[in-house]
């Protein structure tokens, strides 16, 4: 019974993780950021993912701007 409970918890955890990953991918697309950034923005909840996306977006925009200015 204990093993079954553990397996059930692991299943729920993996389902939750997949749901969060899908939400993160959708949020990244809304922010016009690559879906490949999902691993960088993952968190335990949606609020954490949103905060991570905001931080990545700012860092990405800064890096892109610096590269554009370097090429001008």
Short mmCIF file of C-alpha atoms in Angstrom, two decimals:
data_model
loop_
_atom_site.label_atom_id
_atom_site.label_comp_id
_atom_site.label_asym_id
_atom_site.label_seq_id
_atom_site.Cartn_x
_atom_site.Cartn_y
_atom_site.Cartn_z
CA UNK A 1 0.00 0.00 0.00
CA UNK A 2 2.82 2.37 0.86
CA UNK A 3 4.53 1.70 -2.48
CA UNK A 4 1.26 2.37 -4.29
CA UNK A 5 0.86 5.69 -2.46
CA UNK A 6 4.43 6.65 -3.37
CA UNK A 7 3.84 5.78 -7.02
CA UNK A 8 0.61 7.79 -6.99
CA UNK A 9 2.40 10.82 -5.55
CA UNK A 10 5.16 10.51 -8.16
CA UNK A 11 2.56 10.31 -10.93
CA UNK A 12 0.76 13.41 -9.64
CA UNK A 13 4.07 15.23 -9.36
CA UNK A 14 5.07 14.37 -12.92
CA UNK A 15 1.64 15.37 -14.23
CA UNK A 16 1.88 18.67 -12.37
CA UNK A 17 5.35 19.23 -13.80
CA UNK A 18 4.13 18.56 -17.36
CA UNK A 19 1.25 20.97 -16.84
CA UNK A 20 3.61 23.65 -15.56
CA UNK A 21 5.98 23.07 -18.47
CA UNK A 22 3.11 23.49 -20.93
CA UNK A 23 2.04 26.70 -19.21
CA UNK A 24 5.63 27.95 -19.23
CA UNK A 25 5.96 27.24 -22.95
CA UNK A 26 2.72 29.13 -23.63
CA UNK A 27 3.83 32.08 -21.49
CA UNK A 28 7.21 32.18 -23.27
CA UNK A 29 5.44 32.26 -26.63
CA UNK A 30 3.25 35.12 -25.41
CA UNK A 31 6.42 37.02 -24.50
CA UNK A 32 7.98 36.15 -27.89
CA UNK A 33 10.73 34.12 -26.26
CA UNK A 34 11.96 30.72 -27.50
CA UNK A 35 10.25 27.60 -26.14
CA UNK A 36 13.73 26.21 -25.52
CA UNK A 37 13.90 28.53 -22.49
CA UNK A 38 11.38 26.35 -20.60
CA UNK A 39 14.11 24.68 -18.57
CA UNK A 40 15.46 28.05 -17.48
CA UNK A 41 12.12 29.42 -16.29
CA UNK A 42 10.66 26.37 -14.55
CA UNK A 43 9.60 26.78 -10.93
CA UNK A 44 7.33 25.04 -8.43
CA UNK A 45 4.34 27.22 -9.31
CA UNK A 46 2.96 29.59 -11.94
CA UNK A 47 3.98 32.71 -10.03
CA UNK A 48 7.59 31.54 -9.92
CA UNK A 49 7.51 30.79 -13.63
CA UNK A 50 6.17 34.27 -14.39
CA UNK A 51 8.90 35.87 -12.29
CA UNK A 52 11.57 33.77 -14.01
CA UNK A 53 10.20 34.66 -17.45
CA UNK A 54 10.34 38.35 -16.58
CA UNK A 55 13.97 38.01 -15.46
CA UNK A 56 14.97 35.99 -18.53
CA UNK A 57 13.17 38.39 -20.85
CA UNK A 58 15.01 41.36 -19.37
CA UNK A 59 18.40 39.62 -19.56
CA UNK A 60 17.72 38.40 -23.10
CA UNK A 61 16.64 41.85 -24.30
CA UNK A 62 19.73 43.42 -22.72
CA UNK A 63 22.01 40.88 -24.39
CA UNK A 64 20.35 41.32 -27.78
CA UNK A 65 20.55 45.12 -27.51
CA UNK A 66 24.24 44.94 -26.58
CA UNK A 67 24.95 42.72 -29.59
CA UNK A 68 23.01 45.02 -31.93
CA UNK A 69 24.92 48.04 -30.67
CA UNK A 70 28.22 46.17 -31.03
CA UNK A 71 27.47 45.50 -34.70
CA UNK A 72 26.52 49.08 -35.54
#
